[in-house]
C-alpha angles and dihedrals in degrees: 000000000000091000091058091054091056093057095053113122108243120210136168134354090042095052112109089003099092091096093052090050088048093052092046094052095040095062099040121114129195106272130249128221133187119242099025147002137264122265103242108166142033092239090054091051089050098049086050091054096044095043094043095099131222095280097054090045090050091048094047093046092053089047088057090052097050088048090052088054096045090044091054091055093046091053089054091048094058093066090053096049124091089237090069086068095042090256121150098008137100116268128227138223098251094270113167114259124189123193125206117192139216133274115302092001123131127223089250092065087070098046092105096045093046089049093050090052089049089054088054084060101263124132094234128173136161117247113247103259094137133210098349134002100229102135120113113255093252092055093042089051089057093050100041103043099073088045088058094045092052092049092052091048091051095047094039085223135097109251133242112227128209108192122180125200109316086009088074095051087051088054090051090048090054091050097047093045098037106022096155092049095042093050091046090051104037133051104171131023119192108193116205117199087343107124125155092277118250100155132018133193102255095215090057091040089056091052091053095047089050094050090050097035095134095044121110091232095246091158091065091050088054088054090074083067098057089093083075088066102079097050089047088051091049089047090064095219086128122015117235128202128166139196124192139173121254091223107036113167096187111052132004127185145106122318118240098220133083108272093250088055092053126093129187120210111209120243095340127154125245099222092059099027092107086054097040117123093223088051091050093052091047088051092052094052092045092054091047092048090239128129119245107241101239094189086067097033105029094172087070117066147124123263112288114254092248088059092049091052093048 
């Protein structure tokens, strides 16, 4: 499949911008973050899981259980919110939107969120990852890049991507493995619960490692390239926005987007952050280039100045 990607014809907006990309990636350094270190190898993650101890494993497992309960409630809330009918949000121009879900999720989990985005006048569809997203990001990149390029060719417009949890890392893998094709096909990426990972829930990490036990861990080697993301974001070749929960029990880290393009959803789950009514509202405002009025929707806001300065 990757061979097919390499043969894709590339048009604007990449033309003339190879030097910009090269300069952005050349000066990049692996990012630093206060309070922890980035997970950069499969062995490091296995070590973290195996040395976690029973108390941490119990707490993290309990955190997953609580998150699932909260997620179930949030998915039901979306259907009862006016945003589900496209009411009270800015409308788009019919631009194509593609949605890529989180670890172990199915396309069906995102049906309501995708429908809500459609009702705000976007051509939204889920990408065809099937019953469960369990492939490693490098493998998903090989599978999905031709799908994105075909969608762009058929619509005649670059795509907007909404990527949740591991779907965000799938998108970054596409960008790092196939930069020209990605820039040609995608104009805007909204990551939802996909920071540069510093801390992972050990129970979740164990499940991922088991699902990819026989893989070589290429995705962790690629994480060493995540330092290239910031200058690429600043270059404007692809616009990046990000959304995270204030109380995510699954993954914590540093957001990819510029601070003004980053939204926080208060006390939301990780599991349903991609289908959360506040997330959908934020996405539709982001695509329209309009700010969410946090006096009306206090659960949606940018990071506090104190957090930005920390």
